[in-house]
Short mmCIF file of C-alpha atoms in Angstrom, two decimals:
data_model
loop_
_atom_site.label_atom_id
_atom_site.label_comp_id
_atom_site.label_asym_id
_atom_site.label_seq_id
_atom_site.Cartn_x
_atom_site.Cartn_y
_atom_site.Cartn_z
CA MET G 1 -21.90 -5.48 3.35
CA TRP G 2 -25.00 -7.53 3.73
CA GLN G 3 -26.88 -5.04 2.04
CA GLN G 4 -24.61 -4.50 -0.78
CA PRO G 5 -24.17 -8.41 -2.32
CA LYS G 6 -21.19 -7.26 -5.09
CA LYS G 7 -19.02 -5.58 -2.78
CA LEU G 8 -19.52 -9.56 -0.42
CA ALA G 9 -18.57 -11.23 -3.55
CA GLN G 10 -15.46 -8.81 -4.60
CA ALA G 11 -14.36 -9.55 -0.96
CA ILE G 12 -14.70 -13.00 -1.02
CA SER G 13 -13.00 -13.26 -4.39
CA LEU G 14 -10.15 -11.25 -2.88
CA LYS G 15 -10.04 -13.30 0.35
CA THR G 16 -9.50 -15.91 -2.24
CA LYS G 17 -7.16 -14.20 -4.26
CA LEU G 18 -4.94 -13.44 -1.23
CA LEU G 19 -4.87 -17.09 0.36
CA GLY G 20 -1.09 -18.41 0.36
CA VAL G 21 -0.01 -14.28 0.74
CA LYS G 22 1.43 -14.00 3.67
CA TYR G 23 0.12 -10.64 6.37
CA LEU G 24 3.06 -9.43 8.83
CA THR G 25 1.95 -7.53 11.45
CA ASP G 26 4.26 -5.74 13.91
CA CYS G 27 6.90 -4.62 11.94
CA TYR G 28 8.22 -2.33 9.20
CA VAL G 29 10.21 -1.88 6.03
CA THR G 30 13.75 -0.52 6.20
CA SER G 31 14.83 -1.18 2.68
CA ALA G 32 13.76 -2.48 -0.73
CA GLU G 33 15.60 -4.20 -3.54
CA GLY G 34 15.65 -4.83 -6.91
CA ASN G 35 16.43 -3.79 -10.94
CA GLY G 36 13.85 -1.34 -12.14
CA LYS G 37 11.47 -3.75 -10.43
CA LEU G 38 10.74 -5.20 -6.96
CA GLU G 39 12.63 -8.66 -5.91
CA ALA G 40 13.25 -7.92 -2.31
CA VAL G 41 12.24 -5.94 1.21
CA ASN G 42 14.71 -5.27 4.52
CA LEU G 43 12.16 -5.98 7.54
CA ALA G 44 12.64 -5.17 11.14
CA ARG G 45 10.58 -5.98 14.69
CA HIS G 46 11.35 -5.73 18.15
CA GLY G 47 15.46 -5.51 16.89
CA LYS G 48 15.72 -8.62 14.65
CA ASN G 49 16.05 -8.89 10.72
CA TRP G 50 15.12 -10.28 8.81
CA ARG G 51 15.27 -10.09 4.09
CA ILE G 52 11.66 -11.91 2.15
CA GLU G 53 11.93 -12.22 -1.76
CA CYS G 54 8.88 -10.46 -3.10
CA ASP G 55 7.48 -8.88 -6.58
CA MET G 56 4.65 -7.14 -4.25
CA LEU G 57 4.93 -5.15 -1.18
CA ALA G 58 1.22 -3.39 0.64
CA CYS G 59 2.02 -1.12 3.43
CA GLY G 60 -0.96 0.10 6.46
CA PHE G 61 0.81 2.20 9.25
CA HIS G 62 -0.81 3.60 11.60
CA LEU G 63 -4.76 5.72 10.79
CA VAL G 64 -2.31 8.52 9.42
CA PRO G 65 -1.77 8.84 6.01
CA ASN G 66 2.01 8.22 5.39
CA ILE G 67 2.91 9.12 2.41
CA GLU G 68 6.67 9.98 2.98
CA ILE G 69 8.10 6.42 1.01
CA ALA G 70 5.47 7.84 -1.92
CA GLN G 71 7.27 11.13 -1.91
CA MET G 72 10.74 9.78 -2.07
CA LEU G 73 9.95 7.73 -4.61
CA GLY G 74 9.19 10.87 -6.66
CA CYS G 75 5.19 10.04 -6.80
CA LYS G 76 2.83 13.63 -7.36
CA THR G 77 0.77 14.44 -3.74
CA GLU G 78 -1.64 16.71 -3.57
CA SER G 79 -2.88 18.85 0.27
CA GLY G 80 -0.77 15.83 1.66
CA VAL G 81 -2.16 12.89 0.09
CA VAL G 82 -0.63 11.16 -2.89
CA LYS G 83 -2.37 11.56 -6.22
CA VAL G 84 -3.70 8.15 -7.76
CA ASP G 85 -5.98 6.85 -10.53
CA GLU G 86 -8.87 5.08 -10.32
CA PHE G 87 -6.83 1.81 -9.90
CA GLN G 88 -4.98 3.83 -6.82
CA GLN G 89 -1.89 3.58 -9.39
CA THR G 90 0.23 6.70 -7.86
CA SER G 91 2.18 8.59 -11.20
CA ILE G 92 4.71 6.29 -11.17
CA GLU G 93 4.06 3.73 -13.29
CA ASN G 94 3.54 0.16 -11.52
CA ILE G 95 3.12 2.42 -7.90
CA PHE G 96 0.05 2.50 -6.12
CA VAL G 97 -0.99 3.32 -2.67
CA GLN G 98 -4.23 2.65 -0.65
CA VAL G 99 -5.65 6.44 -0.38
CA ASN G 100 -8.53 6.05 1.96
CA GLN G 101 -11.17 7.90 -0.13
CA ARG G 102 -12.31 9.98 2.94
CA GLU G 103 -8.54 11.46 2.62
CA SER G 104 -8.99 12.29 -0.74
CA ALA G 105 -12.22 13.90 -0.84
CA GLU G 106 -10.71 15.97 2.45
CA SER G 107 -7.87 16.76 0.30
CA ASN G 108 -10.07 18.65 -1.94
CA PHE G 109 -11.23 21.39 0.82
CA ARG G 110 -7.83 22.23 2.12
#
């Protein structure tokens, strides 16, 4: 990262923008609520359930790509990878996913 000052500056900028954003680990989303947009998510951890009002959600699951939620929402996939544009937006407006560039490149060879 030190060899790429622009990437370092970008990382610092993103970290600053995320100050105050809740970061939860060891839990999972049981459902999402909203009418045309995200309004809340229901979470579970070790038998406890709770609800958080929010307008954005980012999830990470292990190291294996998890495309089930994107598929349930109707996002296009190809070779086991969710199709995204240069901004990580899926085929459905306002639904974004993180796609590892390596996964995306490898899907071209499957």
